PDB file of C-alpha atoms in Angstrom:
ATOM      1  CA  UNK A 268     -44.993   9.206  21.711  1.00  0.00           C
ATOM      2  CA  UNK A 269     -43.031  12.158  23.156  1.00  0.00           C
ATOM      3  CA  UNK A 270     -42.458  15.284  21.009  1.00  0.00           C
ATOM      4  CA  UNK A 271     -39.988  17.237  23.190  1.00  0.00           C
ATOM      5  CA  UNK A 272     -36.605  16.467  21.594  1.00  0.00           C
ATOM      6  CA  UNK A 273     -34.562  17.612  24.607  1.00  0.00           C
ATOM      7  CA  UNK A 274     -36.603  15.399  26.911  1.00  0.00           C
ATOM      8  CA  UNK A 275     -36.239  12.464  24.490  1.00  0.00           C
ATOM      9  CA  UNK A 276     -32.450  12.951  24.488  1.00  0.00           C
ATOM     10  CA  UNK A 277     -32.340  13.131  28.301  1.00  0.00           C
ATOM     11  CA  UNK A 278     -34.533  10.049  28.773  1.00  0.00           C
ATOM     12  CA  UNK A 279     -32.545   8.056  26.211  1.00  0.00           C
ATOM     13  CA  UNK A 280     -29.294   8.918  27.976  1.00  0.00           C
ATOM     14  CA  UNK A 281     -30.820   7.754  31.275  1.00  0.00           C
ATOM     15  CA  UNK A 282     -32.039   4.498  29.685  1.00  0.00           C
ATOM     16  CA  UNK A 283     -28.687   3.821  28.015  1.00  0.00           C
ATOM     17  CA  UNK A 284     -26.733   4.377  31.246  1.00  0.00           C
ATOM     18  CA  UNK A 285     -29.139   2.171  33.224  1.00  0.00           C
ATOM     19  CA  UNK A 286     -29.186  -0.552  30.571  1.00  0.00           C
ATOM     20  CA  UNK A 287     -25.376  -0.729  30.344  1.00  0.00           C
ATOM     21  CA  UNK A 288     -25.142  -1.110  34.137  1.00  0.00           C
ATOM     22  CA  UNK A 289     -27.747  -3.894  34.190  1.00  0.00           C
ATOM     23  CA  UNK A 290     -26.564  -5.694  31.042  1.00  0.00           C
ATOM     24  CA  UNK A 291     -23.061  -5.924  32.540  1.00  0.00           C
ATOM     25  CA  UNK A 292     -24.431  -7.332  35.795  1.00  0.00           C
ATOM     26  CA  UNK A 293     -27.091  -9.681  34.420  1.00  0.00           C
ATOM     27  CA  UNK A 294     -26.853  -9.835  30.642  1.00  0.00           C
ATOM     28  CA  UNK A 295     -29.455  -8.626  28.158  1.00  0.00           C
ATOM     29  CA  UNK A 296     -31.830 -11.595  28.368  1.00  0.00           C
ATOM     30  CA  UNK A 297     -31.986 -11.706  32.171  1.00  0.00           C
ATOM     31  CA  UNK A 298     -32.611  -7.963  32.500  1.00  0.00           C
ATOM     32  CA  UNK A 299     -36.251  -6.839  32.452  1.00  0.00           C
ATOM     33  CA  UNK A 300     -37.631  -3.574  31.114  1.00  0.00           C
ATOM     34  CA  UNK A 301     -39.067  -2.946  34.595  1.00  0.00           C
ATOM     35  CA  UNK A 302     -35.522  -3.123  36.045  1.00  0.00           C
ATOM     36  CA  UNK A 303     -34.241  -0.749  33.355  1.00  0.00           C
ATOM     37  CA  UNK A 304     -37.046   1.703  34.146  1.00  0.00           C
ATOM     38  CA  UNK A 305     -36.282   1.564  37.873  1.00  0.00           C
ATOM     39  CA  UNK A 306     -32.525   2.003  37.303  1.00  0.00           C
ATOM     40  CA  UNK A 307     -33.319   4.916  34.956  1.00  0.00           C
ATOM     41  CA  UNK A 308     -35.337   6.630  37.676  1.00  0.00           C
ATOM     42  CA  UNK A 309     -38.791   6.488  36.140  1.00  0.00           C
ATOM     43  CA  UNK A 310     -41.814   4.190  35.835  1.00  0.00           C
ATOM     44  CA  UNK A 311     -42.294   1.336  33.378  1.00  0.00           C
ATOM     45  CA  UNK A 312     -45.113   3.375  31.797  1.00  0.00           C
ATOM     46  CA  UNK A 313     -42.748   6.282  31.180  1.00  0.00           C
ATOM     47  CA  UNK A 314     -40.185   3.896  29.685  1.00  0.00           C
ATOM     48  CA  UNK A 315     -42.683   2.682  27.097  1.00  0.00           C
ATOM     49  CA  UNK A 316     -43.378   6.263  26.031  1.00  0.00           C
ATOM     50  CA  UNK A 317     -39.865   6.234  24.534  1.00  0.00           C
ATOM     51  CA  UNK A 318     -39.363   2.649  23.325  1.00  0.00           C
ATOM     52  CA  UNK A 319     -41.420  -0.230  21.975  1.00  0.00           C
ATOM     53  CA  UNK A 320     -39.376  -3.165  23.291  1.00  0.00           C
ATOM     54  CA  UNK A 321     -36.268  -4.143  25.233  1.00  0.00           C
ATOM     55  CA  UNK A 322     -34.494  -4.666  21.885  1.00  0.00           C
ATOM     56  CA  UNK A 323     -35.050  -0.949  21.177  1.00  0.00           C
ATOM     57  CA  UNK A 324     -33.017  -0.129  24.289  1.00  0.00           C
ATOM     58  CA  UNK A 325     -30.199  -2.419  23.150  1.00  0.00           C
ATOM     59  CA  UNK A 326     -30.253  -0.711  19.754  1.00  0.00           C
ATOM     60  CA  UNK A 327     -30.011   2.697  21.449  1.00  0.00           C
ATOM     61  CA  UNK A 328     -27.091   1.438  23.551  1.00  0.00           C
ATOM     62  CA  UNK A 329     -25.163   0.135  20.501  1.00  0.00           C
ATOM     63  CA  UNK A 330     -25.923   3.213  18.405  1.00  0.00           C
ATOM     64  CA  UNK A 331     -24.858   5.566  21.183  1.00  0.00           C
ATOM     65  CA  UNK A 332     -21.600   3.705  21.821  1.00  0.00           C
ATOM     66  CA  UNK A 333     -20.560   3.783  18.166  1.00  0.00           C
ATOM     67  CA  UNK A 334     -21.387   7.467  17.947  1.00  0.00           C
ATOM     68  CA  UNK A 335     -19.335   8.219  21.063  1.00  0.00           C
ATOM     69  CA  UNK A 336     -16.353   6.164  19.891  1.00  0.00           C
ATOM     70  CA  UNK A 337     -16.399   7.690  16.385  1.00  0.00           C
ATOM     71  CA  UNK A 338     -16.925  11.228  17.670  1.00  0.00           C
ATOM     72  CA  UNK A 339     -14.145  10.995  20.252  1.00  0.00           C
ATOM     73  CA  UNK A 340     -11.797   9.307  17.795  1.00  0.00           C
ATOM     74  CA  UNK A 341     -12.373  11.980  15.137  1.00  0.00           C
ATOM     75  CA  UNK A 342     -11.624  14.697  17.714  1.00  0.00           C
ATOM     76  CA  UNK A 343      -8.413  13.016  18.776  1.00  0.00           C
ATOM     77  CA  UNK A 344      -7.268  12.449  15.194  1.00  0.00           C
ATOM     78  CA  UNK A 345      -7.358  16.183  14.442  1.00  0.00           C
ATOM     79  CA  UNK A 346      -3.697  16.676  15.320  1.00  0.00           C
ATOM     80  CA  UNK A 347      -0.750  18.006  13.348  1.00  0.00           C
ATOM     81  CA  UNK A 348       1.147  14.706  13.119  1.00  0.00           C
ATOM     82  CA  UNK A 349       2.685  13.243   9.968  1.00  0.00           C
ATOM     83  CA  UNK A 350       4.221  10.014   8.652  1.00  0.00           C
ATOM     84  CA  UNK A 351       4.326   6.875  10.777  1.00  0.00           C
ATOM     85  CA  UNK A 352       3.778   9.081  13.824  1.00  0.00           C
ATOM     86  CA  UNK A 353       0.267   9.799  12.524  1.00  0.00           C
ATOM     87  CA  UNK A 354      -0.473   6.064  12.652  1.00  0.00           C
ATOM     88  CA  UNK A 355       1.062   5.765  16.117  1.00  0.00           C
ATOM     89  CA  UNK A 356      -1.109   8.662  17.227  1.00  0.00           C
ATOM     90  CA  UNK A 357      -4.257   7.131  15.683  1.00  0.00           C
ATOM     91  CA  UNK A 358      -3.655   3.817  17.459  1.00  0.00           C
ATOM     92  CA  UNK A 359      -3.103   5.563  20.799  1.00  0.00           C
ATOM     93  CA  UNK A 360      -6.238   7.683  20.251  1.00  0.00           C
ATOM     94  CA  UNK A 361      -8.366   4.626  19.488  1.00  0.00           C
ATOM     95  CA  UNK A 362      -7.049   2.701  22.498  1.00  0.00           C
ATOM     96  CA  UNK A 363      -7.761   5.654  24.789  1.00  0.00           C
ATOM     97  CA  UNK A 364     -11.331   6.035  23.484  1.00  0.00           C
ATOM     98  CA  UNK A 365     -11.991   2.316  23.992  1.00  0.00           C
ATOM     99  CA  UNK A 366     -10.536   2.577  27.500  1.00  0.00           C
ATOM    100  CA  UNK A 367     -12.920   5.440  28.296  1.00  0.00           C
ATOM    101  CA  UNK A 368     -15.922   3.339  27.181  1.00  0.00           C
ATOM    102  CA  UNK A 369     -14.856  -0.131  28.322  1.00  0.00           C
ATOM    103  CA  UNK A 370     -18.138  -1.241  29.872  1.00  0.00           C
ATOM    104  CA  UNK A 371     -20.192   0.059  26.971  1.00  0.00           C
ATOM    105  CA  UNK A 372     -17.971  -1.640  24.368  1.00  0.00           C
ATOM    106  CA  UNK A 373     -18.140  -4.907  26.280  1.00  0.00           C
ATOM    107  CA  UNK A 374     -21.951  -4.796  26.401  1.00  0.00           C
ATOM    108  CA  UNK A 375     -22.166  -3.921  22.722  1.00  0.00           C
ATOM    109  CA  UNK A 376     -20.140  -6.900  21.611  1.00  0.00           C
ATOM    110  CA  UNK A 377     -21.657  -9.356  24.040  1.00  0.00           C
ATOM    111  CA  UNK A 378     -25.265  -8.420  23.379  1.00  0.00           C
ATOM    112  CA  UNK A 379     -25.530  -7.006  19.829  1.00  0.00           C
ATOM    113  CA  UNK A 380     -26.337 -10.535  18.566  1.00  0.00           C
ATOM    114  CA  UNK A 381     -29.733 -10.104  20.243  1.00  0.00           C
ATOM    115  CA  UNK A 382     -30.681  -7.230  17.945  1.00  0.00           C
ATOM    116  CA  UNK A 383     -33.223  -7.769  15.146  1.00  0.00           C
ATOM    117  CA  UNK A 384     -31.526  -8.321  11.761  1.00  0.00           C
ATOM    118  CA  UNK A 385     -32.194  -4.839  10.394  1.00  0.00           C
ATOM    119  CA  UNK A 386     -30.840  -3.139  13.519  1.00  0.00           C
ATOM    120  CA  UNK A 387     -27.830  -5.473  13.563  1.00  0.00           C
ATOM    121  CA  UNK A 388     -27.020  -4.557   9.947  1.00  0.00           C
ATOM    122  CA  UNK A 389     -27.098  -0.885  10.906  1.00  0.00           C
ATOM    123  CA  UNK A 390     -24.811  -1.463  13.904  1.00  0.00           C
ATOM    124  CA  UNK A 391     -22.339  -3.478  11.814  1.00  0.00           C
ATOM    125  CA  UNK A 392     -22.256  -0.664   9.255  1.00  0.00           C
ATOM    126  CA  UNK A 393     -21.206   1.672  12.064  1.00  0.00           C
ATOM    127  CA  UNK A 394     -18.401  -0.783  12.883  1.00  0.00           C
ATOM    128  CA  UNK A 395     -17.170  -0.569   9.283  1.00  0.00           C
ATOM    129  CA  UNK A 396     -17.258   3.238   9.422  1.00  0.00           C
ATOM    130  CA  UNK A 397     -15.147   3.232  12.579  1.00  0.00           C
ATOM    131  CA  UNK A 398     -12.635   0.869  10.966  1.00  0.00           C
ATOM    132  CA  UNK A 399     -12.495   3.144   7.920  1.00  0.00           C
ATOM    133  CA  UNK A 400     -11.207   5.996  10.110  1.00  0.00           C
ATOM    134  CA  UNK A 401      -8.128   3.896  10.900  1.00  0.00           C
ATOM    135  CA  UNK A 402      -7.920   2.649   7.327  1.00  0.00           C
ATOM    136  CA  UNK A 403      -7.685   6.241   6.068  1.00  0.00           C
ATOM    137  CA  UNK A 404      -4.684   6.938   8.325  1.00  0.00           C
ATOM    138  CA  UNK A 405      -2.895   3.803   7.068  1.00  0.00           C
ATOM    139  CA  UNK A 406      -3.754   4.696   3.468  1.00  0.00           C
ATOM    140  CA  UNK A 407      -2.237   8.143   3.964  1.00  0.00           C
ATOM    141  CA  UNK A 408       1.009   6.539   5.205  1.00  0.00           C
ATOM    142  CA  UNK A 409       1.065   4.336   2.088  1.00  0.00           C
ATOM    143  CA  UNK A 410       0.263   7.226  -0.267  1.00  0.00           C
ATOM    144  CA  UNK A 411       3.124   9.293   1.183  1.00  0.00           C
ATOM    145  CA  UNK A 412       5.560   6.382   0.912  1.00  0.00           C
ATOM    146  CA  UNK A 413       5.974   5.614   4.613  1.00  0.00           C
ATOM    147  CA  UNK A 414       4.534   2.099   4.223  1.00  0.00           C
ATOM    148  CA  UNK A 415       4.313  -0.392   1.373  1.00  0.00           C
ATOM    149  CA  UNK A 416       1.000  -2.215   1.614  1.00  0.00           C
ATOM    150  CA  UNK A 417      -1.582  -3.576  -0.800  1.00  0.00           C
ATOM    151  CA  UNK A 418      -5.234  -2.557  -0.493  1.00  0.00           C
ATOM    152  CA  UNK A 419      -5.959  -5.919   1.123  1.00  0.00           C
ATOM    153  CA  UNK A 420      -3.183  -5.409   3.656  1.00  0.00           C
ATOM    154  CA  UNK A 421      -4.436  -1.908   4.478  1.00  0.00           C
ATOM    155  CA  UNK A 422      -7.926  -3.265   5.075  1.00  0.00           C
ATOM    156  CA  UNK A 423      -6.667  -6.137   7.243  1.00  0.00           C
ATOM    157  CA  UNK A 424      -4.323  -3.863   9.197  1.00  0.00           C
ATOM    158  CA  UNK A 425      -7.173  -1.525  10.136  1.00  0.00           C
ATOM    159  CA  UNK A 426      -9.208  -4.460  11.454  1.00  0.00           C
ATOM    160  CA  UNK A 427      -6.189  -5.796  13.362  1.00  0.00           C
ATOM    161  CA  UNK A 428      -5.756  -2.457  15.122  1.00  0.00           C
ATOM    162  CA  UNK A 429      -9.428  -2.400  16.084  1.00  0.00           C
ATOM    163  CA  UNK A 430      -9.216  -5.935  17.511  1.00  0.00           C
ATOM    164  CA  UNK A 431      -6.142  -4.965  19.543  1.00  0.00           C
ATOM    165  CA  UNK A 432      -8.058  -2.005  20.955  1.00  0.00           C
ATOM    166  CA  UNK A 433     -11.012  -4.203  21.899  1.00  0.00           C
ATOM    167  CA  UNK A 434      -8.718  -6.774  23.499  1.00  0.00           C
ATOM    168  CA  UNK A 435      -7.933  -4.168  26.166  1.00  0.00           C
ATOM    169  CA  UNK A 436     -11.598  -4.527  27.154  1.00  0.00           C
ATOM    170  CA  UNK A 437     -12.304  -8.205  26.394  1.00  0.00           C
ATOM    171  CA  UNK A 438      -9.286  -9.526  28.248  1.00  0.00           C
ATOM    172  CA  UNK A 439      -8.986  -6.813  30.857  1.00  0.00           C
ATOM    173  CA  UNK A 440      -9.138  -9.429  33.623  1.00  0.00           C
ATOM    174  CA  UNK A 441      -5.674 -10.594  32.459  1.00  0.00           C
ATOM    175  CA  UNK A 442      -4.118  -7.598  30.713  1.00  0.00           C
ATOM    176  CA  UNK A 443      -5.004  -4.667  32.937  1.00  0.00           C
ATOM    177  CA  UNK A 444      -3.368  -6.309  35.959  1.00  0.00           C
ATOM    178  CA  UNK A 445      -0.105  -6.496  34.051  1.00  0.00           C
ATOM    179  CA  UNK A 446       0.064  -3.269  32.003  1.00  0.00           C
ATOM    180  CA  UNK A 447      -1.016   0.339  32.181  1.00  0.00           C
ATOM    181  CA  UNK A 448      -2.898   1.573  29.121  1.00  0.00           C
ATOM    182  CA  UNK A 449       0.215   3.440  27.941  1.00  0.00           C
ATOM    183  CA  UNK A 450       2.380   0.319  28.277  1.00  0.00           C
ATOM    184  CA  UNK A 451      -0.178  -1.826  26.470  1.00  0.00           C
ATOM    185  CA  UNK A 452      -0.507   0.747  23.692  1.00  0.00           C
ATOM    186  CA  UNK A 453       3.235   1.028  23.198  1.00  0.00           C
ATOM    187  CA  UNK A 454       3.784  -2.742  23.066  1.00  0.00           C
ATOM    188  CA  UNK A 455       0.890  -3.363  20.674  1.00  0.00           C
ATOM    189  CA  UNK A 456       1.896  -0.448  18.440  1.00  0.00           C
ATOM    190  CA  UNK A 457       5.521  -1.571  18.255  1.00  0.00           C
ATOM    191  CA  UNK A 458       4.577  -5.183  17.498  1.00  0.00           C
ATOM    192  CA  UNK A 459       2.168  -4.042  14.801  1.00  0.00           C
ATOM    193  CA  UNK A 460       4.499  -1.492  13.160  1.00  0.00           C
ATOM    194  CA  UNK A 461       7.550  -3.775  13.344  1.00  0.00           C
ATOM    195  CA  UNK A 462       5.623  -6.328  11.306  1.00  0.00           C
ATOM    196  CA  UNK A 463       4.738  -3.720   8.677  1.00  0.00           C
ATOM    197  CA  UNK A 464       8.084  -1.941   8.491  1.00  0.00           C
ATOM    198  CA  UNK A 465      10.062  -5.179   8.038  1.00  0.00           C
ATOM    199  CA  UNK A 466       8.311  -5.903   4.725  1.00  0.00           C
TER     200      UNK A 466
END
C-alpha cells in the first residue's frame, strides 16, 4: 500500500528487528501481529500497510537474514589468499558471519517451517546459494591440486561446513561456555581439513 521505497525499507527493518526479538522469546505461533507492531514502534494499522499476514513478516525475516549472511560472506571472501589457506579463510569468514547473526539464524531455522510452501522454496533456494559460495572455494582448491575430491565429496563438504557454522548457534548453550569463537573455528577447521588431507 505504501509507495515510498525508503520508508518501506525503514519499516521492514523495524518489523524484522522486532519480530526476531519476539520470535526468540515466544516463538512464531505465540507471537501476535499486534505485539510485533508495538515492538516495532507503530500501530497495528500501520503494520498492515506493509504486510498482509504474520507469515509475510517471517518471510521478510528469513529473506533478510540470508541476504545479510551472503552479503557479509562475499565481502569477507574477497581476500588475497590462496591454496588450503583460502578454504581456512572461508570457513573462518562463515563462522564469524553466523556469530554476528546468531539470534536471526536461530529464528530462521526454528520458524521457517511455518512459511507457505512457495516462500519456503524461495528461502531454501537461498540456502543452496549460500552453500554454493563455500562449494566454489573447495572446488578451486581441487582444481589447483590442493585437494583430491569428487564432485559428490565437494558438495557434501560444503554442507558439512555450513552445519558446523550453524552448530555454533544451535548448541551455543553448551559450546560457547567452553570455547571462544576463534578456538571453535580452529578446532572445527582442523578436524575437517585433517579428514580431507588424509585421503
